[in-house]
Amino acid sequence: MSLGHRLSVIFLVLHILLVSSRYIQLAYAKPSFTPVSTGGSASVCVEGKAFYIQAGISNQSMTRQVFKISLDTSWVASNPPYTKMPDGILDNHFPNALMNDGVNWLAITNGSFVTYNIFTGELTQKPPIANYSSLLGLRATLDPNTNNVIIPNGFRAYPPMTATTMIFFPWNQAVASNLQPIFSDLVRYSITWSQSAKTVFLFGGRNPARLSSSLYRLNMTDSSWIPVNTYDGPSARESACMVAMNNGSKLAVFGGLADFDVTQSDIFFFDVANSTWQKGPAGGDTRARTAHACAASGDAVIIWGGYTNIATRSAPTAVTTIFNVTANAWTDEFIVPGVALPDPSPNSDAGSGSDSGPSSRSRLGGGAIAGIVVSAVAMPIILYLGKKWYSRQRKSDSPLGEQLQERPHQGQEEPPNQGSHEPQVQRGQRGNGPAESAYKVEATNGQTEALQPVRQPHAPPQLIVSTSANPHALGAAATAAGSSFQRASGHPQSSVAQRNAANPQDGRASRPAPDKSPRSQLLECFAERNALNQV
C-alpha cells in the first residue's frame, strides 16, 4: 500500500471518529436546565449545600417549577449550577420554611399546609390549622430549636377580626401574641431567625396605611415584639429580603420596593450583638430588585429573580447577582474556598424554562459548526490523496508503466550477487569510444542472455538478465556505440552507431552515438521487436 493510500485511510478514519463521537456526545449528554425567571417565589437555603426556589409568577402566570442552585461549588453569576427538581405547589408570595429535619419544606397555600421533600419531590398534605389568616404576602420562619413555625399576622380570631402572630406546633396547635399597632394587617415584610440571639427579627412591610422601616425582635418568653434601633438603617420598603449570616450574628437586608414604586438596590448589614447598622455599596439600577429570592452562604449574599422595575412586573429579571461581604463589593463570582471556577459558558438567554435551554442549543449549534468546518477541510484532502493514489495504481498496472530506475552512476556500482549462478549485468567504464560505454552481458551457464526489466520485491526496479529457454533464439549482444540484440526470429539488428558508420551523410564521418539510459535503450528494443514481429 502506497503512502498516499495510507494517508487517505488515516484521514478517513479520523473523520469518521470525529463525527461519530459528536453524535454520541449529543445522544448521551444531559441537557442543561434554565429556570423560568419569577417574582414572589418561595425560597430556603441550606448553607454550603443548596439554594432552593419554588413557584412564583412569571409573565403574569404562576408556575410550579422547583429548582436549586448548588452552593458547594464555585460558579459565575452568568451561569449558576441549576438543577431541576419535581414540580411543587402553584402559588406566589406565600409563607414557607424548611423544617429542622432539613428534608421537609413547609408551604402554606390557600389555607392548606403542604410539605415538599427536597430529596424526592414528594408533596404531602397536612391537616389544616384553625383560624389561619388569609392575608396575601405573609412570611414565615422556623425556630430550629423547637421546630415551631412563626408567621406574623398568621392568626385571625373571630371576633375580633384582627390578625396576630401565629406560632404553631406542627401540626395541630397554635398560639397568638399581641402586636404593636404597626402590625395591623402588615404583609410583605422580611423575617429571619438568628441562632446567636435565639429569636426572630422582622423588618419593613406594608399595611393599608403606609410602608414600614421598623425592625423588631420577638420576645420568645411572652411572644411580644420589641422595637430595635433603626438609626442608619434601610428606608421604609416592602418585599425586601433579609437573611442571617455567621450563625445569625449579622443580618443582611437587600432591595425592596420603596415609596412611589421605586425599586431599591442598596444593601445593609445589622450587627445583632451591638444593634447597629452598616450600609454597603449600592448595586446600581441593574441590580435593583423587589419580590426576589435571596440566600446567604459563607461570605456571600446571593440574589435571584424578582423585578428590577415595578412597571415591568410582567417580565421578572433573569440576572443572578452576588455580594461579597468580606470584600464589601458586588461581584459576579460565587467562590467556595479550595474549589476552582469552571470554564465560562454563560447562559445567554436565561429564563427560557426548558430543559434544553438556550445554552444547550448554543452548544449544539457550535458543535454542528465545528463538525462542518472539519468536514470541509478534511474531505478535499482525502479526495486529493485518493486521486493521487489511484493515478499511481493505474501507472503501475500498465506494461510500460514499470518504474524503472537507472542503476548507480560511476563510483556507486552495486556489488554482484555473490554465491549465485544468475547472470549479471555490469556497466562498463566510460572511455573515449562508444563501445566502452555499452552494457556487457555475462552468462555463467553458457546460454545466451537478453536484457529485460524485472521488478524485485522491496527494492526499486533494476535491469537484470534472464536466461532464454532456447539457446539458438538470440545471438550475442553487440557492443558498439549502443547495445543491440538478436531477436527470437534470428534476424540480427545493427546498433545505431553501426548504421551511422555504414551510411555517412554528405561525406562527413559518422559521429558516435550519445549514451542512452537503460530505459531509453529498452524502449528502443521494444519498438524494434514489435516491428520484427509484424514482418
PDB file of C-alpha atoms in Angstrom, residues 54-218:
ATOM      1  CA  GLN A  54     -40.178  27.196  44.326  1.00  0.00           C
ATOM      2  CA  ALA A  55     -43.212  28.585  42.438  1.00  0.00           C
ATOM      3  CA  GLY A  56     -43.802  32.324  41.835  1.00  0.00           C
ATOM      4  CA  ILE A  57     -45.142  34.453  38.982  1.00  0.00           C
ATOM      5  CA  SER A  58     -43.647  34.586  35.508  1.00  0.00           C
ATOM      6  CA  ASN A  59     -45.117  36.577  32.621  1.00  0.00           C
ATOM      7  CA  GLN A  60     -48.305  37.207  34.633  1.00  0.00           C
ATOM      8  CA  SER A  61     -48.902  33.497  35.228  1.00  0.00           C
ATOM      9  CA  MET A  62     -47.961  31.292  38.148  1.00  0.00           C
ATOM     10  CA  THR A  63     -45.580  28.359  37.847  1.00  0.00           C
ATOM     11  CA  ARG A  64     -44.960  25.135  39.779  1.00  0.00           C
ATOM     12  CA  GLN A  65     -41.245  24.980  38.988  1.00  0.00           C
ATOM     13  CA  VAL A  66     -38.800  23.931  41.695  1.00  0.00           C
ATOM     14  CA  PHE A  67     -35.020  24.005  41.292  1.00  0.00           C
ATOM     15  CA  LYS A  68     -31.853  24.509  43.283  1.00  0.00           C
ATOM     16  CA  ILE A  69     -28.570  26.364  42.873  1.00  0.00           C
ATOM     17  CA  SER A  70     -25.551  24.462  44.181  1.00  0.00           C
ATOM     18  CA  LEU A  71     -23.580  26.180  46.955  1.00  0.00           C
ATOM     19  CA  ASP A  72     -20.873  23.535  47.335  1.00  0.00           C
ATOM     20  CA  THR A  73     -19.025  24.549  44.172  1.00  0.00           C
ATOM     21  CA  SER A  74     -17.694  27.774  42.659  1.00  0.00           C
ATOM     22  CA  TRP A  75     -19.551  29.382  39.772  1.00  0.00           C
ATOM     23  CA  VAL A  76     -20.114  32.627  37.897  1.00  0.00           C
ATOM     24  CA  ALA A  77     -23.338  34.635  38.075  1.00  0.00           C
ATOM     25  CA  SER A  78     -23.904  34.314  34.318  1.00  0.00           C
ATOM     26  CA  ASN A  79     -24.107  30.520  34.624  1.00  0.00           C
ATOM     27  CA  PRO A  80     -25.298  29.295  38.035  1.00  0.00           C
ATOM     28  CA  PRO A  81     -25.314  25.493  38.526  1.00  0.00           C
ATOM     29  CA  TYR A  82     -29.065  24.946  38.283  1.00  0.00           C
ATOM     30  CA  THR A  83     -30.671  21.575  38.989  1.00  0.00           C
ATOM     31  CA  LYS A  84     -34.295  20.964  38.057  1.00  0.00           C
ATOM     32  CA  MET A  85     -36.487  19.276  40.674  1.00  0.00           C
ATOM     33  CA  PRO A  86     -40.035  17.817  40.524  1.00  0.00           C
ATOM     34  CA  ASP A  87     -42.795  20.421  40.359  1.00  0.00           C
ATOM     35  CA  GLY A  88     -44.201  21.830  43.582  1.00  0.00           C
ATOM     36  CA  ILE A  89     -47.230  23.960  44.515  1.00  0.00           C
ATOM     37  CA  LEU A  90     -48.869  26.645  42.387  1.00  0.00           C
ATOM     38  CA  ASP A  91     -48.854  29.959  44.265  1.00  0.00           C
ATOM     39  CA  ASN A  92     -46.876  33.154  44.939  1.00  0.00           C
ATOM     40  CA  HIS A  93     -45.992  35.368  47.935  1.00  0.00           C
ATOM     41  CA  PHE A  94     -46.808  32.576  50.416  1.00  0.00           C
ATOM     42  CA  PRO A  95     -45.215  31.707  53.789  1.00  0.00           C
ATOM     43  CA  ASN A  96     -42.721  28.837  53.757  1.00  0.00           C
ATOM     44  CA  ALA A  97     -39.940  27.401  55.925  1.00  0.00           C
ATOM     45  CA  LEU A  98     -37.573  24.421  55.922  1.00  0.00           C
ATOM     46  CA  MET A  99     -38.223  22.184  58.910  1.00  0.00           C
ATOM     47  CA  ASN A 100     -35.345  21.283  61.209  1.00  0.00           C
ATOM     48  CA  ASP A 101     -35.051  17.792  59.701  1.00  0.00           C
ATOM     49  CA  GLY A 102     -33.560  19.508  56.631  1.00  0.00           C
ATOM     50  CA  VAL A 103     -35.863  17.497  54.369  1.00  0.00           C
ATOM     51  CA  ASN A 104     -39.462  18.769  54.566  1.00  0.00           C
ATOM     52  CA  TRP A 105     -40.106  22.199  53.084  1.00  0.00           C
ATOM     53  CA  LEU A 106     -43.332  23.605  54.558  1.00  0.00           C
ATOM     54  CA  ALA A 107     -45.573  25.793  52.400  1.00  0.00           C
ATOM     55  CA  ILE A 108     -48.934  27.285  53.369  1.00  0.00           C
ATOM     56  CA  THR A 109     -51.053  27.890  50.287  1.00  0.00           C
ATOM     57  CA  ASN A 110     -54.745  28.768  50.162  1.00  0.00           C
ATOM     58  CA  GLY A 111     -55.164  27.699  53.764  1.00  0.00           C
ATOM     59  CA  SER A 112     -53.585  24.268  53.096  1.00  0.00           C
ATOM     60  CA  PHE A 113     -50.413  23.043  54.782  1.00  0.00           C
ATOM     61  CA  VAL A 114     -48.158  21.097  52.429  1.00  0.00           C
ATOM     62  CA  THR A 115     -44.637  19.757  52.756  1.00  0.00           C
ATOM     63  CA  TYR A 116     -42.268  19.252  49.840  1.00  0.00           C
ATOM     64  CA  ASN A 117     -39.482  16.665  50.196  1.00  0.00           C
ATOM     65  CA  ILE A 118     -36.357  18.352  48.808  1.00  0.00           C
ATOM     66  CA  PHE A 119     -34.774  14.974  48.000  1.00  0.00           C
ATOM     67  CA  THR A 120     -37.689  13.134  46.382  1.00  0.00           C
ATOM     68  CA  GLY A 121     -40.006  15.980  45.353  1.00  0.00           C
ATOM     69  CA  GLU A 122     -42.930  14.318  47.126  1.00  0.00           C
ATOM     70  CA  LEU A 123     -45.783  16.611  48.180  1.00  0.00           C
ATOM     71  CA  THR A 124     -47.599  15.689  51.425  1.00  0.00           C
ATOM     72  CA  GLN A 125     -50.851  17.288  52.583  1.00  0.00           C
ATOM     73  CA  LYS A 126     -51.009  18.199  56.284  1.00  0.00           C
ATOM     74  CA  PRO A 127     -54.055  18.821  58.493  1.00  0.00           C
ATOM     75  CA  PRO A 128     -55.260  22.453  58.412  1.00  0.00           C
ATOM     76  CA  ILE A 129     -54.678  24.882  61.292  1.00  0.00           C
ATOM     77  CA  ALA A 130     -57.724  26.628  62.699  1.00  0.00           C
ATOM     78  CA  ASN A 131     -58.017  30.425  62.471  1.00  0.00           C
ATOM     79  CA  TYR A 132     -55.275  30.775  59.901  1.00  0.00           C
ATOM     80  CA  SER A 133     -55.271  34.210  58.246  1.00  0.00           C
ATOM     81  CA  SER A 134     -55.995  34.582  54.553  1.00  0.00           C
ATOM     82  CA  LEU A 135     -53.796  37.651  54.032  1.00  0.00           C
ATOM     83  CA  LEU A 136     -51.662  37.577  50.881  1.00  0.00           C
ATOM     84  CA  GLY A 137     -47.977  38.259  51.355  1.00  0.00           C
ATOM     85  CA  LEU A 138     -47.350  36.673  54.763  1.00  0.00           C
ATOM     86  CA  ARG A 139     -43.894  35.331  55.628  1.00  0.00           C
ATOM     87  CA  ALA A 140     -42.711  32.501  57.885  1.00  0.00           C
ATOM     88  CA  THR A 141     -39.549  31.385  59.637  1.00  0.00           C
ATOM     89  CA  LEU A 142     -38.569  28.423  61.804  1.00  0.00           C
ATOM     90  CA  ASP A 143     -37.228  28.141  65.314  1.00  0.00           C
ATOM     91  CA  PRO A 144     -34.819  25.233  64.742  1.00  0.00           C
ATOM     92  CA  ASN A 145     -34.559  24.564  68.472  1.00  0.00           C
ATOM     93  CA  THR A 146     -38.265  23.783  68.904  1.00  0.00           C
ATOM     94  CA  ASN A 147     -39.346  23.206  65.269  1.00  0.00           C
ATOM     95  CA  ASN A 148     -42.031  25.898  65.786  1.00  0.00           C
ATOM     96  CA  VAL A 149     -43.164  27.827  62.704  1.00  0.00           C
ATOM     97  CA  ILE A 150     -43.632  31.554  63.297  1.00  0.00           C
ATOM     98  CA  ILE A 151     -45.947  33.556  60.982  1.00  0.00           C
ATOM     99  CA  PRO A 152     -46.559  37.222  61.922  1.00  0.00           C
ATOM    100  CA  ASN A 153     -50.228  38.131  61.307  1.00  0.00           C
ATOM    101  CA  GLY A 154     -50.913  34.497  60.538  1.00  0.00           C
ATOM    102  CA  PHE A 155     -53.591  34.033  63.201  1.00  0.00           C
ATOM    103  CA  ARG A 156     -57.016  35.661  62.988  1.00  0.00           C
ATOM    104  CA  ALA A 157     -59.508  35.463  65.836  1.00  0.00           C
ATOM    105  CA  TYR A 158     -63.265  35.665  65.410  1.00  0.00           C
ATOM    106  CA  PRO A 159     -64.151  38.122  66.946  1.00  0.00           C
ATOM    107  CA  PRO A 160     -62.344  40.461  66.922  1.00  0.00           C
ATOM    108  CA  MET A 161     -61.250  40.378  63.286  1.00  0.00           C
ATOM    109  CA  THR A 162     -57.622  41.217  63.972  1.00  0.00           C
ATOM    110  CA  ALA A 163     -54.541  39.381  62.826  1.00  0.00           C
ATOM    111  CA  THR A 164     -51.948  38.382  65.369  1.00  0.00           C
ATOM    112  CA  THR A 165     -48.768  36.357  65.334  1.00  0.00           C
ATOM    113  CA  MET A 166     -49.213  32.655  64.822  1.00  0.00           C
ATOM    114  CA  ILE A 167     -46.778  30.319  66.486  1.00  0.00           C
ATOM    115  CA  PHE A 168     -47.878  26.807  65.721  1.00  0.00           C
ATOM    116  CA  PHE A 169     -46.502  23.484  66.754  1.00  0.00           C
ATOM    117  CA  PRO A 170     -46.830  21.190  63.795  1.00  0.00           C
ATOM    118  CA  TRP A 171     -49.350  20.138  63.099  1.00  0.00           C
ATOM    119  CA  ASN A 172     -52.327  20.802  65.356  1.00  0.00           C
ATOM    120  CA  GLN A 173     -51.675  23.620  67.845  1.00  0.00           C
ATOM    121  CA  ALA A 174     -51.342  27.392  67.537  1.00  0.00           C
ATOM    122  CA  VAL A 175     -50.908  30.321  69.904  1.00  0.00           C
ATOM    123  CA  ALA A 176     -51.349  34.044  69.281  1.00  0.00           C
ATOM    124  CA  SER A 177     -49.458  37.058  70.582  1.00  0.00           C
ATOM    125  CA  ASN A 178     -50.365  40.714  70.894  1.00  0.00           C
ATOM    126  CA  LEU A 179     -48.906  43.003  68.237  1.00  0.00           C
ATOM    127  CA  GLN A 180     -47.939  46.674  68.024  1.00  0.00           C
ATOM    128  CA  PRO A 181     -50.374  48.880  66.068  1.00  0.00           C
ATOM    129  CA  ILE A 182     -47.945  48.981  63.152  1.00  0.00           C
ATOM    130  CA  PHE A 183     -48.535  45.262  62.735  1.00  0.00           C
ATOM    131  CA  SER A 184     -52.179  45.674  61.844  1.00  0.00           C
ATOM    132  CA  ASP A 185     -52.591  43.749  58.565  1.00  0.00           C
ATOM    133  CA  LEU A 186     -48.859  44.050  57.858  1.00  0.00           C
ATOM    134  CA  VAL A 187     -47.748  41.975  54.837  1.00  0.00           C
ATOM    135  CA  ARG A 188     -44.721  41.615  52.578  1.00  0.00           C
ATOM    136  CA  TYR A 189     -42.343  42.129  55.492  1.00  0.00           C
ATOM    137  CA  SER A 190     -38.929  40.435  55.774  1.00  0.00           C
ATOM    138  CA  ILE A 191     -38.289  37.876  58.516  1.00  0.00           C
ATOM    139  CA  THR A 192     -35.455  35.578  59.588  1.00  0.00           C
ATOM    140  CA  TRP A 193     -34.205  33.580  62.569  1.00  0.00           C
ATOM    141  CA  SER A 194     -30.983  34.467  64.425  1.00  0.00           C
ATOM    142  CA  GLN A 195     -29.435  31.475  66.119  1.00  0.00           C
ATOM    143  CA  SER A 196     -26.920  33.592  68.020  1.00  0.00           C
ATOM    144  CA  ALA A 197     -29.764  35.707  69.513  1.00  0.00           C
ATOM    145  CA  LYS A 198     -32.187  32.765  69.549  1.00  0.00           C
ATOM    146  CA  THR A 199     -35.024  34.904  68.317  1.00  0.00           C
ATOM    147  CA  VAL A 200     -36.860  36.175  65.254  1.00  0.00           C
ATOM    148  CA  PHE A 201     -36.195  39.522  63.544  1.00  0.00           C
ATOM    149  CA  LEU A 202     -38.785  41.305  61.378  1.00  0.00           C
ATOM    150  CA  PHE A 203     -38.174  44.316  59.132  1.00  0.00           C
ATOM    151  CA  GLY A 204     -40.330  46.589  56.955  1.00  0.00           C
ATOM    152  CA  GLY A 205     -43.513  45.626  55.173  1.00  0.00           C
ATOM    153  CA  ARG A 206     -46.723  47.351  54.201  1.00  0.00           C
ATOM    154  CA  ASN A 207     -50.161  47.778  55.745  1.00  0.00           C
ATOM    155  CA  PRO A 208     -53.121  49.616  54.240  1.00  0.00           C
ATOM    156  CA  ALA A 209     -51.840  52.889  55.744  1.00  0.00           C
ATOM    157  CA  ARG A 210     -48.164  53.041  54.923  1.00  0.00           C
ATOM    158  CA  LEU A 211     -44.787  51.358  54.459  1.00  0.00           C
ATOM    159  CA  SER A 212     -42.672  50.457  57.473  1.00  0.00           C
ATOM    160  CA  SER A 213     -38.969  50.924  58.163  1.00  0.00           C
ATOM    161  CA  SER A 214     -39.109  49.377  61.649  1.00  0.00           C
ATOM    162  CA  LEU A 215     -37.002  46.477  62.867  1.00  0.00           C
ATOM    163  CA  TYR A 216     -38.462  44.201  65.591  1.00  0.00           C
ATOM    164  CA  ARG A 217     -37.340  41.212  67.521  1.00  0.00           C
ATOM    165  CA  LEU A 218     -39.655  38.623  69.059  1.00  0.00           C
TER     166      LEU A 218
END
